[in-house]
PDB file of N, CA and C in Angstrom:
ATOM      1  N   UNK A   1       0.824  -1.358  -0.100  1.00 58.00           N
ATOM      2  CA  UNK A   1      -0.512   0.055  -0.712  1.00 58.00           C
ATOM      3  C   UNK A   1       0.618   1.202   0.057  1.00 58.00           C
ATOM      4  N   UNK A   2       1.973   1.508   1.088  1.00 69.00           N
ATOM      5  CA  UNK A   2       2.892   2.441   0.527  1.00 69.00           C
ATOM      6  C   UNK A   2       3.685   2.791  -0.607  1.00 69.00           C
ATOM      7  N   UNK A   3       3.903   1.951  -1.471  1.00 88.00           N
ATOM      8  CA  UNK A   3       4.768   2.031  -2.395  1.00 88.00           C
ATOM      9  C   UNK A   3       3.045   2.807  -3.312  1.00 88.00           C
ATOM     10  N   UNK A   4       2.773   2.539  -3.248  1.00 91.00           N
ATOM     11  CA  UNK A   4       1.245   2.863  -4.359  1.00 91.00           C
ATOM     12  C   UNK A   4       0.989   4.501  -3.615  1.00 91.00           C
ATOM     13  N   UNK A   5       1.066   5.184  -2.337  1.00 91.00           N
ATOM     14  CA  UNK A   5       1.148   6.186  -2.248  1.00 91.00           C
ATOM     15  C   UNK A   5       2.836   7.018  -2.510  1.00 91.00           C
ATOM     16  N   UNK A   6       4.272   6.609  -3.094  1.00 92.00           N
ATOM     17  CA  UNK A   6       5.149   6.693  -3.454  1.00 92.00           C
ATOM     18  C   UNK A   6       4.760   6.616  -4.050  1.00 92.00           C
ATOM     19  N   UNK A   7       4.186   6.030  -5.434  1.00 94.00           N
ATOM     20  CA  UNK A   7       4.440   5.982  -6.659  1.00 94.00           C
ATOM     21  C   UNK A   7       3.108   7.806  -7.119  1.00 94.00           C
ATOM     22  N   UNK A   8       1.704   7.856  -6.011  1.00 93.00           N
ATOM     23  CA  UNK A   8       1.430   8.390  -6.801  1.00 93.00           C
ATOM     24  C   UNK A   8       2.033   9.742  -5.930  1.00 93.00           C
ATOM     25  N   UNK A   9       2.514  10.148  -5.493  1.00 92.00           N
ATOM     26  CA  UNK A   9       3.231  11.467  -4.933  1.00 92.00           C
ATOM     27  C   UNK A   9       3.946  11.496  -5.877  1.00 92.00           C
ATOM     28  N   UNK A  10       5.022  10.531  -6.312  1.00 95.00           N
ATOM     29  CA  UNK A  10       6.268  11.049  -7.280  1.00 95.00           C
ATOM     30  C   UNK A  10       5.227  11.163  -8.624  1.00 95.00           C
ATOM     31  N   UNK A  11       4.509  10.719  -9.506  1.00 95.00           N
ATOM     32  CA  UNK A  11       3.955  10.947 -10.461  1.00 95.00           C
ATOM     33  C   UNK A  11       2.986  12.189 -10.576  1.00 95.00           C
ATOM     34  N   UNK A  12       2.297  12.619  -9.382  1.00 94.00           N
ATOM     35  CA  UNK A  12       1.587  14.126  -9.673  1.00 94.00           C
ATOM     36  C   UNK A  12       3.076  15.164  -8.967  1.00 94.00           C
ATOM     37  N   UNK A  13       4.374  15.147  -8.189  1.00 95.00           N
ATOM     38  CA  UNK A  13       5.183  16.229  -8.136  1.00 95.00           C
ATOM     39  C   UNK A  13       6.173  15.605  -9.948  1.00 95.00           C
ATOM     40  N   UNK A  14       6.575  14.760 -10.468  1.00 95.00           N
ATOM     41  CA  UNK A  14       6.832  14.450 -11.902  1.00 95.00           C
ATOM     42  C   UNK A  14       6.105  15.418 -13.079  1.00 95.00           C
ATOM     43  N   UNK A  15       4.368  15.650 -12.526  1.00 95.00           N
ATOM     44  CA  UNK A  15       4.068  15.995 -13.354  1.00 95.00           C
ATOM     45  C   UNK A  15       3.721  17.677 -13.121  1.00 95.00           C
ATOM     46  N   UNK A  16       3.783  18.200 -12.104  1.00 95.00           N
ATOM     47  CA  UNK A  16       4.177  19.441 -11.325  1.00 95.00           C
ATOM     48  C   UNK A  16       4.465  20.121 -12.055  1.00 95.00           C
ATOM     49  N   UNK A  17       6.489  19.040 -11.894  1.00 94.00           N
ATOM     50  CA  UNK A  17       7.573  19.884 -12.241  1.00 94.00           C
ATOM     51  C   UNK A  17       7.754  20.125 -13.576  1.00 94.00           C
ATOM     52  N   UNK A  18       7.245  19.157 -14.384  1.00 94.00           N
ATOM     53  CA  UNK A  18       6.833  19.138 -16.043  1.00 94.00           C
ATOM     54  C   UNK A  18       5.933  20.582 -16.472  1.00 94.00           C
ATOM     55  N   UNK A  19       5.197  21.125 -15.490  1.00 95.00           N
ATOM     56  CA  UNK A  19       4.238  21.707 -15.683  1.00 95.00           C
ATOM     57  C   UNK A  19       4.822  22.933 -15.243  1.00 95.00           C
ATOM     58  N   UNK A  20       5.392  22.925 -15.002  1.00 94.00           N
ATOM     59  CA  UNK A  20       6.258  24.391 -14.600  1.00 94.00           C
ATOM     60  C   UNK A  20       6.845  25.193 -16.030  1.00 94.00           C
ATOM     61  N   UNK A  21       7.047  24.614 -16.663  1.00 88.00           N
ATOM     62  CA  UNK A  21       7.270  25.000 -18.387  1.00 88.00           C
ATOM     63  C   UNK A  21       8.497  26.284 -18.116  1.00 88.00           C
ATOM     64  N   UNK A  22       9.505  25.175 -16.906  1.00 86.00           N
ATOM     65  CA  UNK A  22      10.835  26.612 -16.891  1.00 86.00           C
ATOM     66  C   UNK A  22      10.530  27.643 -15.850  1.00 86.00           C
ATOM     67  N   UNK A  23       9.314  27.563 -14.904  1.00 92.00           N
ATOM     68  CA  UNK A  23       9.463  28.661 -13.929  1.00 92.00           C
ATOM     69  C   UNK A  23      10.152  27.882 -12.336  1.00 92.00           C
ATOM     70  N   UNK A  24      10.568  28.616 -12.184  1.00 94.00           N
ATOM     71  CA  UNK A  24      11.184  27.995 -10.684  1.00 94.00           C
ATOM     72  C   UNK A  24      10.053  27.514  -9.763  1.00 94.00           C
ATOM     73  N   UNK A  25      10.237  26.327  -9.022  1.00 94.00           N
ATOM     74  CA  UNK A  25       9.507  25.824  -8.377  1.00 94.00           C
ATOM     75  C   UNK A  25       9.713  26.981  -6.604  1.00 94.00           C
ATOM     76  N   UNK A  26       8.675  26.236  -6.276  1.00 91.00           N
ATOM     77  CA  UNK A  26       8.892  27.240  -4.908  1.00 91.00           C
ATOM     78  C   UNK A  26       8.169  26.423  -3.639  1.00 91.00           C
ATOM     79  N   UNK A  27       8.803  26.247  -2.639  1.00 95.00           N
ATOM     80  CA  UNK A  27       7.929  26.338  -1.005  1.00 95.00           C
ATOM     81  C   UNK A  27       7.423  23.895  -1.627  1.00 95.00           C
ATOM     82  N   UNK A  28       7.834  23.479  -2.523  1.00 96.00           N
ATOM     83  CA  UNK A  28       7.202  22.661  -2.699  1.00 96.00           C
ATOM     84  C   UNK A  28       6.807  21.483  -1.496  1.00 96.00           C
ATOM     85  N   UNK A  29       8.283  21.386  -0.438  1.00 96.00           N
ATOM     86  CA  UNK A  29       8.224  21.207   0.960  1.00 96.00           C
ATOM     87  C   UNK A  29       6.669  20.994   1.520  1.00 96.00           C
ATOM     88  N   UNK A  30       6.817  22.251   1.537  1.00 94.00           N
ATOM     89  CA  UNK A  30       4.722  22.667   2.054  1.00 94.00           C
ATOM     90  C   UNK A  30       3.986  22.604   1.378  1.00 94.00           C
ATOM     91  N   UNK A  31       3.699  22.836   0.067  1.00 93.00           N
ATOM     92  CA  UNK A  31       3.069  22.258  -0.448  1.00 93.00           C
ATOM     93  C   UNK A  31       2.445  20.991  -0.631  1.00 93.00           C
ATOM     94  N   UNK A  32       3.185  20.008  -1.096  1.00 94.00           N
ATOM     95  CA  UNK A  32       2.978  18.383  -0.675  1.00 94.00           C
ATOM     96  C   UNK A  32       2.679  18.040   0.549  1.00 94.00           C
ATOM     97  N   UNK A  33       3.163  19.081   1.510  1.00 92.00           N
ATOM     98  CA  UNK A  33       2.240  18.202   2.871  1.00 92.00           C
ATOM     99  C   UNK A  33       1.069  18.808   2.753  1.00 92.00           C
ATOM    100  N   UNK A  34       0.921  20.056   2.541  1.00 88.00           N
ATOM    101  CA  UNK A  34      -0.506  20.554   2.833  1.00 88.00           C
ATOM    102  C   UNK A  34      -1.652  19.904   1.852  1.00 88.00           C
ATOM    103  N   UNK A  35      -1.213  19.501   0.527  1.00 90.00           N
ATOM    104  CA  UNK A  35      -1.352  18.450  -0.233  1.00 90.00           C
ATOM    105  C   UNK A  35      -2.256  16.818   0.398  1.00 90.00           C
ATOM    106  N   UNK A  36      -1.433  16.716   1.244  1.00 93.00           N
ATOM    107  CA  UNK A  36      -1.698  15.195   1.329  1.00 93.00           C
ATOM    108  C   UNK A  36      -2.105  14.941   3.111  1.00 93.00           C
ATOM    109  N   UNK A  37      -1.241  16.271   3.806  1.00 95.00           N
ATOM    110  CA  UNK A  37      -2.016  16.117   5.366  1.00 95.00           C
ATOM    111  C   UNK A  37      -4.000  16.066   5.279  1.00 95.00           C
ATOM    112  N   UNK A  38      -4.177  17.326   4.890  1.00 95.00           N
ATOM    113  CA  UNK A  38      -5.903  17.481   5.182  1.00 95.00           C
ATOM    114  C   UNK A  38      -6.467  16.167   4.420  1.00 95.00           C
ATOM    115  N   UNK A  39      -6.501  15.245   3.411  1.00 96.00           N
ATOM    116  CA  UNK A  39      -7.017  14.135   3.691  1.00 96.00           C
ATOM    117  C   UNK A  39      -6.747  12.515   3.929  1.00 96.00           C
ATOM    118  N   UNK A  40      -5.593  13.258   4.200  1.00 97.00           N
ATOM    119  CA  UNK A  40      -5.196  12.189   5.509  1.00 97.00           C
ATOM    120  C   UNK A  40      -5.720  11.957   6.395  1.00 97.00           C
ATOM    121  N   UNK A  41      -5.535  13.275   7.232  1.00 98.00           N
ATOM    122  CA  UNK A  41      -6.421  13.213   8.261  1.00 98.00           C
ATOM    123  C   UNK A  41      -7.840  13.047   8.555  1.00 98.00           C
ATOM    124  N   UNK A  42      -8.305  13.708   6.964  1.00 98.00           N
ATOM    125  CA  UNK A  42     -10.418  13.297   6.672  1.00 98.00           C
ATOM    126  C   UNK A  42     -10.315  11.734   6.760  1.00 98.00           C
ATOM    127  N   UNK A  43      -9.255  11.062   6.752  1.00 98.00           N
ATOM    128  CA  UNK A  43      -9.313   9.935   6.893  1.00 98.00           C
ATOM    129  C   UNK A  43      -9.769   8.914   7.595  1.00 98.00           C
ATOM    130  N   UNK A  44      -8.325   9.591   7.799  1.00 98.00           N
ATOM    131  CA  UNK A  44      -7.804   8.696   9.474  1.00 98.00           C
ATOM    132  C   UNK A  44      -8.877   9.086  10.896  1.00 98.00           C
ATOM    133  N   UNK A  45      -9.532  10.153  10.236  1.00 98.00           N
ATOM    134  CA  UNK A  45     -10.611  10.601  11.635  1.00 98.00           C
ATOM    135  C   UNK A  45     -11.600   9.793  11.219  1.00 98.00           C
ATOM    136  N   UNK A  46     -11.955   9.904  10.354  1.00 98.00           N
ATOM    137  CA  UNK A  46     -13.370   8.777   9.425  1.00 98.00           C
ATOM    138  C   UNK A  46     -13.621   7.924  10.255  1.00 98.00           C
ATOM    139  N   UNK A  47     -11.943   6.870   9.823  1.00 98.00           N
ATOM    140  CA  UNK A  47     -11.816   5.488  10.393  1.00 98.00           C
ATOM    141  C   UNK A  47     -11.692   5.364  11.872  1.00 98.00           C
ATOM    142  N   UNK A  48     -11.449   6.568  11.949  1.00 98.00           N
ATOM    143  CA  UNK A  48     -11.182   6.537  13.969  1.00 98.00           C
ATOM    144  C   UNK A  48     -12.735   6.871  14.745  1.00 98.00           C
ATOM    145  N   UNK A  49     -14.269   6.717  13.627  1.00 98.00           N
ATOM    146  CA  UNK A  49     -15.703   7.327  13.713  1.00 98.00           C
ATOM    147  C   UNK A  49     -15.462   8.617  14.566  1.00 98.00           C
ATOM    148  N   UNK A  50     -14.654   9.718  14.141  1.00 97.00           N
ATOM    149  CA  UNK A  50     -14.365  10.837  14.895  1.00 97.00           C
ATOM    150  C   UNK A  50     -13.159  11.039  16.755  1.00 97.00           C
ATOM    151  N   UNK A  51     -13.649   9.993  16.971  1.00 98.00           N
ATOM    152  CA  UNK A  51     -12.429   9.695  17.983  1.00 98.00           C
ATOM    153  C   UNK A  51     -10.981  10.279  17.893  1.00 98.00           C
ATOM    154  N   UNK A  52     -10.549  11.545  18.314  1.00 98.00           N
ATOM    155  CA  UNK A  52      -8.927  11.919  18.394  1.00 98.00           C
ATOM    156  C   UNK A  52      -8.116  10.807  18.868  1.00 98.00           C
ATOM    157  N   UNK A  53      -8.292  10.807  19.954  1.00 98.00           N
ATOM    158  CA  UNK A  53      -7.652   9.744  21.305  1.00 98.00           C
ATOM    159  C   UNK A  53      -7.042   8.470  19.639  1.00 98.00           C
ATOM    160  N   UNK A  54      -7.926   7.930  19.390  1.00 98.00           N
ATOM    161  CA  UNK A  54      -7.912   6.835  18.655  1.00 98.00           C
ATOM    162  C   UNK A  54      -6.925   7.284  16.988  1.00 98.00           C
ATOM    163  N   UNK A  55      -7.609   7.938  16.615  1.00 98.00           N
ATOM    164  CA  UNK A  55      -7.187   8.820  15.319  1.00 98.00           C
ATOM    165  C   UNK A  55      -5.369   8.806  15.477  1.00 98.00           C
ATOM    166  N   UNK A  56      -5.238   9.892  16.672  1.00 98.00           N
ATOM    167  CA  UNK A  56      -3.665  10.474  16.753  1.00 98.00           C
ATOM    168  C   UNK A  56      -2.727   9.184  16.782  1.00 98.00           C
ATOM    169  N   UNK A  57      -3.427   7.633  17.884  1.00 98.00           N
ATOM    170  CA  UNK A  57      -2.678   7.034  17.599  1.00 98.00           C
ATOM    171  C   UNK A  57      -2.726   5.927  16.877  1.00 98.00           C
ATOM    172  N   UNK A  58      -4.043   5.535  15.766  1.00 98.00           N
ATOM    173  CA  UNK A  58      -3.957   5.600  14.048  1.00 98.00           C
ATOM    174  C   UNK A  58      -2.484   6.590  13.886  1.00 98.00           C
ATOM    175  N   UNK A  59      -1.800   7.601  13.737  1.00 98.00           N
ATOM    176  CA  UNK A  59      -1.009   8.189  13.059  1.00 98.00           C
ATOM    177  C   UNK A  59       1.043   8.347  13.728  1.00 98.00           C
ATOM    178  N   UNK A  60       0.660   7.852  14.811  1.00 98.00           N
ATOM    179  CA  UNK A  60       1.700   7.712  16.035  1.00 98.00           C
ATOM    180  C   UNK A  60       1.817   9.430  16.200  1.00 98.00           C
ATOM    181  N   UNK A  61       0.776  10.467  16.619  1.00 98.00           N
ATOM    182  CA  UNK A  61       0.808  11.364  16.771  1.00 98.00           C
ATOM    183  C   UNK A  61       0.619  11.725  18.218  1.00 98.00           C
ATOM    184  N   UNK A  62       1.229  12.873  19.186  1.00 98.00           N
ATOM    185  CA  UNK A  62      -0.014  12.655  20.455  1.00 98.00           C
ATOM    186  C   UNK A  62      -0.967  13.297  19.814  1.00 98.00           C
ATOM    187  N   UNK A  63      -2.092  13.194  20.657  1.00 98.00           N
ATOM    188  CA  UNK A  63      -3.753  13.512  20.639  1.00 98.00           C
ATOM    189  C   UNK A  63      -3.834  15.744  20.057  1.00 98.00           C
ATOM    190  N   UNK A  64      -2.684  15.940  20.726  1.00 98.00           N
ATOM    191  CA  UNK A  64      -2.287  17.736  21.457  1.00 98.00           C
ATOM    192  C   UNK A  64      -1.763  17.540  19.411  1.00 98.00           C
ATOM    193  N   UNK A  65      -1.619  17.450  19.133  1.00 98.00           N
ATOM    194  CA  UNK A  65      -0.348  17.306  17.617  1.00 98.00           C
ATOM    195  C   UNK A  65      -1.436  17.123  16.515  1.00 98.00           C
ATOM    196  N   UNK A  66      -2.177  16.186  16.531  1.00 98.00           N
ATOM    197  CA  UNK A  66      -3.701  15.583  15.638  1.00 98.00           C
ATOM    198  C   UNK A  66      -4.254  17.269  16.225  1.00 98.00           C
ATOM    199  N   UNK A  67      -4.556  17.611  17.578  1.00 98.00           N
ATOM    200  CA  UNK A  67      -5.662  18.605  17.802  1.00 98.00           C
ATOM    201  C   UNK A  67      -5.501  20.019  16.504  1.00 98.00           C
ATOM    202  N   UNK A  68      -3.682  20.072  17.150  1.00 97.00           N
ATOM    203  CA  UNK A  68      -3.473  21.329  15.954  1.00 97.00           C
ATOM    204  C   UNK A  68      -3.270  21.107  14.493  1.00 97.00           C
ATOM    205  N   UNK A  69      -3.883  20.434  14.189  1.00 96.00           N
ATOM    206  CA  UNK A  69      -3.331  19.577  12.696  1.00 96.00           C
ATOM    207  C   UNK A  69      -4.904  19.571  12.600  1.00 96.00           C
ATOM    208  N   UNK A  70      -5.731  19.560  12.838  1.00 97.00           N
ATOM    209  CA  UNK A  70      -7.235  19.844  12.257  1.00 97.00           C
ATOM    210  C   UNK A  70      -8.334  20.979  12.846  1.00 97.00           C
ATOM    211  N   UNK A  71      -7.185  21.412  13.619  1.00 97.00           N
ATOM    212  CA  UNK A  71      -7.679  23.102  13.723  1.00 97.00           C
ATOM    213  C   UNK A  71      -6.659  23.845  12.030  1.00 97.00           C
ATOM    214  N   UNK A  72      -5.450  23.463  11.658  1.00 94.00           N
ATOM    215  CA  UNK A  72      -4.833  24.125  10.427  1.00 94.00           C
ATOM    216  C   UNK A  72      -5.519  24.256   9.942  1.00 94.00           C
ATOM    217  N   UNK A  73      -5.932  22.193   9.762  1.00 94.00           N
ATOM    218  CA  UNK A  73      -6.537  22.507   8.056  1.00 94.00           C
ATOM    219  C   UNK A  73      -8.240  22.457   8.482  1.00 94.00           C
ATOM    220  N   UNK A  74      -8.805  23.154   9.426  1.00 95.00           N
ATOM    221  CA  UNK A  74     -10.143  23.374   9.604  1.00 95.00           C
ATOM    222  C   UNK A  74     -11.264  22.669  10.013  1.00 95.00           C
ATOM    223  N   UNK A  75     -10.578  21.901  10.050  1.00 95.00           N
ATOM    224  CA  UNK A  75     -11.513  19.847  10.157  1.00 95.00           C
ATOM    225  C   UNK A  75     -12.238  19.890  11.122  1.00 95.00           C
ATOM    226  N   UNK A  76     -12.086  21.386  12.731  1.00 90.00           N
ATOM    227  CA  UNK A  76     -12.491  20.606  13.556  1.00 90.00           C
ATOM    228  C   UNK A  76     -14.233  22.049  13.607  1.00 90.00           C
TER     229      UNK A  76
END
């Protein structure tokens, strides 16, 4: 499964750089994190039936970190 995600990210980044058409890339790291974090949080929260403690455990992060991320992505 993780190789599928890796391949998807790789394809998307290759397309991103191709579509720049000579323009300089900017803040690629932040862009990728923002694109990946929100859907990941949405899916994990759904799998955890909205339980932040369970979701944080699934993600391997603290509940406080999860809560901060949910606030940043306006998912609360």
